[in-house]
Amino acid sequence: MILEEGVLKDGTKFILVEKNTLLEELKNMKNQGYDYLILMSAVDYRNYREVVYHLGSYRDNRKLVLKVRTEDDVLKSSASLWGSANWFERELYDLMGIRFEGHPELKRIFLPEGWHGHPLRKDYDMNKEQYVNMNDDGTDTVSFNPEDGW
Amino acid sequence: MEEKIIEVNFGPQHPSTHGVLRLKVKLKGETVLSAEPIIGYLHRNAEKLSEFNYYASNTVFMDRLDYVGNHNMELGYVMAVEKLADIDVPERAVWLRMLFVELNRIASHLVWAGTMGLDLGMITPFFYTFRERERILQLFEMVSGARLTYNYISIGGVYNDLPNEFDAKFNEFVEDFSSRLKEIESLFKENEVFIQRMKGIGILPPEVAKSYSITGPVLRASGVNYDIRKVSPYLYYDKVDFDIPVSNGMDNYARFEVRFREMEQSLRIVKQVYGKLPTGEYQNPLYRKSGLINIKGKGESYVRTESPRGEFGVYVVGDGSKKPYRVRIRSPAFQNLSATNEMVKGSKIADMIATISTLDPVFGEVDR
Amino acid sequence: MEYSILQLINFILTYIGINFSVYFPPYGMLVQRVIVDLIGGLLIFIAAALTIIVVIYIFRKWMADLQQRIGPNRVGPYGTLQLIADALKMFGKEDIIPDNVDPLLFRFAPYLVFIPLILSYLLIPYGNLYHWDIIFTNVNVTLLLVIAFSAIPPIGEIIAGFASNNKFSMLGALRAAAQDLSYEIPMMISLIGVIMLTGTFNLNSISQYQWHYIPIAILEPIGFLVFFVAVLSKMAVVPFDLPESESELVSGFNVEYSGLRFGIFYLGVFGSIFFGSLFISTVYLSGGSDIPFIPGLGYIWLLVKAFIFTFLFLTIWVSLPRIRVDKYMNFGWKYLLPLSIINILWTMVIVLAMHGVL
């Protein structure tokens, strides 16, 4: 369900869709020829997070921006539509804290497992330093104590 | 007899992971059952850092993304900001940008060719490619004063005009580069072992490539004719003649072919661009030096560019202040790498290394 | 009248007054013989070590030349002392032995690679220099001994790989084992052709035979080719450096080694390159038996041939990519082995023709 339509500053058409119909809209767009998921990004507007899908086509120059807003940070995963969505969603989960339901393996991609907070959130505390170390079995540990890691 | 499955960590300290890639590989003898790329060892969160700086300061971070194709990284960001803040760029600056972006593409592919040779155990071509790259770096050094992080393309134009000595050096480079390129290519191509190591290895069917949002030479080697420079021309790419090399091989050898043909095309573009350079301003006078701090933008913009590794773009969200509200980087190497497992499972260890090297990941860009 | 180098040593010893054989015969003769042999062994050890250093220097300069670099040029004239500096650095390095290795085997393995190599230098007939034959070992089975000694280093590599308790070195050791099997059999079978022709296992007789008749490389081109490739893979350098394969297995079987022990492996590679060159020139190209037109310089002639082969091996090293392990095995078993058997059949024809049967 499309809530809003318009044109972005760079001249691209954008649509804002209802959160619950996200997956159907994406599928719909994919069937319409937007078979290329250029970029998935998320913007933190403090009250809500906006996940932005840049869709393109491998045939021509068409481009569309699909936006969806979420307040509870839970969205449906589109990993079944695009293989690339797998890593995009892991990245957004890692840095923005958006959980994608139905993702095959939703874990952090850049930061070590167990990192506190999601750095791209506007409320992330940049002054708190976290120290990473490695267990004997090769998994990362994170702590606020400087002596536990580096 | 039952064969034991062993799990090996390739990297992050490994001679042929092009930086800090770590692969968790399940091996059955010499055969790779699955390879899971683990990244993030070079993560600096350039996206977050960019939110704390003026628009113009962020080009420095972009330099540190793809450190062998820096001009392309700067260009993607700068063009997005220019769209956002409605900044005009003088004609000469656009041509200059194109000149350096294409030279950088050649330099980047040369680094790739050399390191790919190293991954296959060929030491010698590396020095030949770096000899040529050196000459390009000298051109970059002339205009920017730096050899690695140029910070040359700035908002509203470029930082510097061409110095007087540039012309001689550039002509010297252009004159014999195509013959040197043939020499380098023959080091690989006329080698039977090399062909055996590359042909039919690391198959990436176009459907899989499309599903994984793969772009750049890797996609074109899978038979998809898709180049942002042609599909959605930016700068003045519609005003120069060049072809998009495509190969239907889908394998490592096709990726090798496509990149070498691409260097030839880039050389073609570079020659045309240098001939068409108009006189005039190299930077919008409004945004020279201190004017750069006053850039403000509101809205969202994303400009697609073709970096040496594929589609690069920066999604910039502005809230009307002097600093961007959100910067999101589309990294082609990140996407190309995500298909690793699809390409290497079932192959031998040696082929896995070769396949990853033909994907040409640069970890400054993958980990951001 | 020709003398062997050992007789020369004996002569010198007697001249300076060391001669046990006159004091208490018959044991004194034995003691004298042992002393002479020990001095000869020491000489060959020094010569081999020096040659390895020369080969490494040549390799670095030659590789640099092929790669449009300058190569070592800082220490000593034309960088000739660079290797000494490197060796001192190797000595000064800490000898790290990781926690979970098998300490005894881990320490022992480098010597298992290096000592048989040095010993096999003793077996080569170095030809004549004026009236002196530089031959240290002149028994009837020198060829067999060379093969026996050359079979030991791969075992050392396998032990090194397994004792390191590292997955990369284990993979390297497995590759070393697989590679060992696939080159040694064709190598030996191609040597059988040589033995059939010459009717002896004595390397000196083999090289003399070629001097009197014709180099075997001309008679048996297929055998020469198979042997050349087998020697190349015996050295384990690119394109056959599968046990090491730096870009795949980091450094293969010697991944955990450092300092002097790593240095021994490193010397072993170059030592085996030069030994391979000596061996192939002795068995197939008449070795140091004599030189045409300038009699009495067979030793120099052998060195010339050996260095030509060394240059060839080094050039192959720097210009080829590494072959894939399964393709290498295919190559060894499906091409080299049948070719070496064809070579035997061909040799049979030659031998029969020589005896007038055909």
CSV table of C-alpha atoms in Angstrom, one decimal, chain B residues 7-10 14-16 27 29-30 118-124 127-128 131 191 193-194 196-197 201 348-351 353, chain C residues 59 63 65-69 167-168 170-171 175 238-239 246-251 317-327:
chain,number,residue,atom,x,y,z
B,7,GLU,CA,37.4,-26.1,9.1
B,8,VAL,CA,40.2,-23.7,8.2
B,9,ASN,CA,40.4,-20.0,8.7
B,10,PHE,CA,41.9,-18.3,5.7
B,14,HIS,CA,46.9,-14.4,4.7
B,15,PRO,CA,49.0,-13.4,1.7
B,16,SER,CA,46.3,-13.5,-0.8
B,27,LEU,CA,37.4,-28.5,3.5
B,29,GLY,CA,40.6,-32.9,1.4
B,30,GLU,CA,41.5,-30.2,-1.1
B,118,LEU,CA,50.7,-13.2,-7.2
B,119,ASP,CA,47.7,-15.2,-6.1
B,120,LEU,CA,48.4,-17.7,-8.9
B,121,GLY,CA,52.1,-17.9,-8.0
B,122,MET,CA,53.4,-15.6,-10.8
B,123,ILE,CA,55.6,-13.1,-9.3
B,124,THR,CA,56.9,-11.3,-12.4
B,127,PHE,CA,56.4,-5.7,-11.3
B,128,TYR,CA,55.4,-4.9,-14.8
B,131,ARG,CA,55.9,-0.1,-13.3
B,191,ASN,CA,50.9,-19.0,-20.6
B,193,VAL,CA,49.2,-23.0,-17.1
B,194,PHE,CA,47.6,-19.6,-16.5
B,196,GLN,CA,44.2,-23.8,-17.4
B,197,ARG,CA,44.0,-22.1,-14.0
B,201,ILE,CA,36.8,-21.8,-12.8
B,348,LYS,CA,39.7,-26.6,-5.0
B,349,ILE,CA,41.5,-24.4,-2.6
B,350,ALA,CA,43.7,-23.0,-5.3
B,351,ASP,CA,40.7,-22.1,-7.4
B,353,ILE,CA,42.0,-18.1,-4.1
C,59,PHE,CA,68.5,-16.1,-8.2
C,63,MET,CA,64.8,-12.5,-10.8
C,65,ASP,CA,66.6,-8.5,-13.8
C,66,LEU,CA,63.6,-10.4,-15.3
C,67,GLN,CA,61.3,-8.2,-13.2
C,68,GLN,CA,63.0,-4.9,-14.1
C,69,ARG,CA,64.3,-4.3,-10.7
C,167,LYS,CA,46.0,-26.9,9.5
C,168,PHE,CA,47.9,-25.1,6.8
C,170,MET,CA,49.1,-30.3,7.5
C,171,LEU,CA,47.5,-29.5,4.1
C,175,ARG,CA,50.4,-32.1,-0.8
C,238,VAL,CA,56.9,-22.7,-8.9
C,239,PRO,CA,55.1,-24.2,-10.9
C,246,GLU,CA,52.5,-19.2,-0.5
C,247,SER,CA,49.3,-17.7,-1.8
C,248,GLU,CA,47.1,-20.7,-0.8
C,249,LEU,CA,48.5,-22.3,2.3
C,250,VAL,CA,50.4,-19.2,3.5
C,251,SER,CA,53.7,-21.1,3.6
C,317,TRP,CA,60.3,-20.3,-11.3
C,318,VAL,CA,59.8,-16.6,-12.0
C,319,SER,CA,57.7,-16.9,-15.1
C,320,LEU,CA,55.1,-19.6,-14.5
C,321,PRO,CA,52.0,-19.7,-12.3
C,322,ARG,CA,51.5,-22.5,-9.9
C,323,ILE,CA,49.8,-25.6,-11.3
C,324,ARG,CA,46.7,-26.8,-9.4
C,325,VAL,CA,47.2,-29.8,-7.2
C,326,ASP,CA,44.8,-32.2,-8.8
C,327,LYS,CA,46.0,-31.2,-12.3
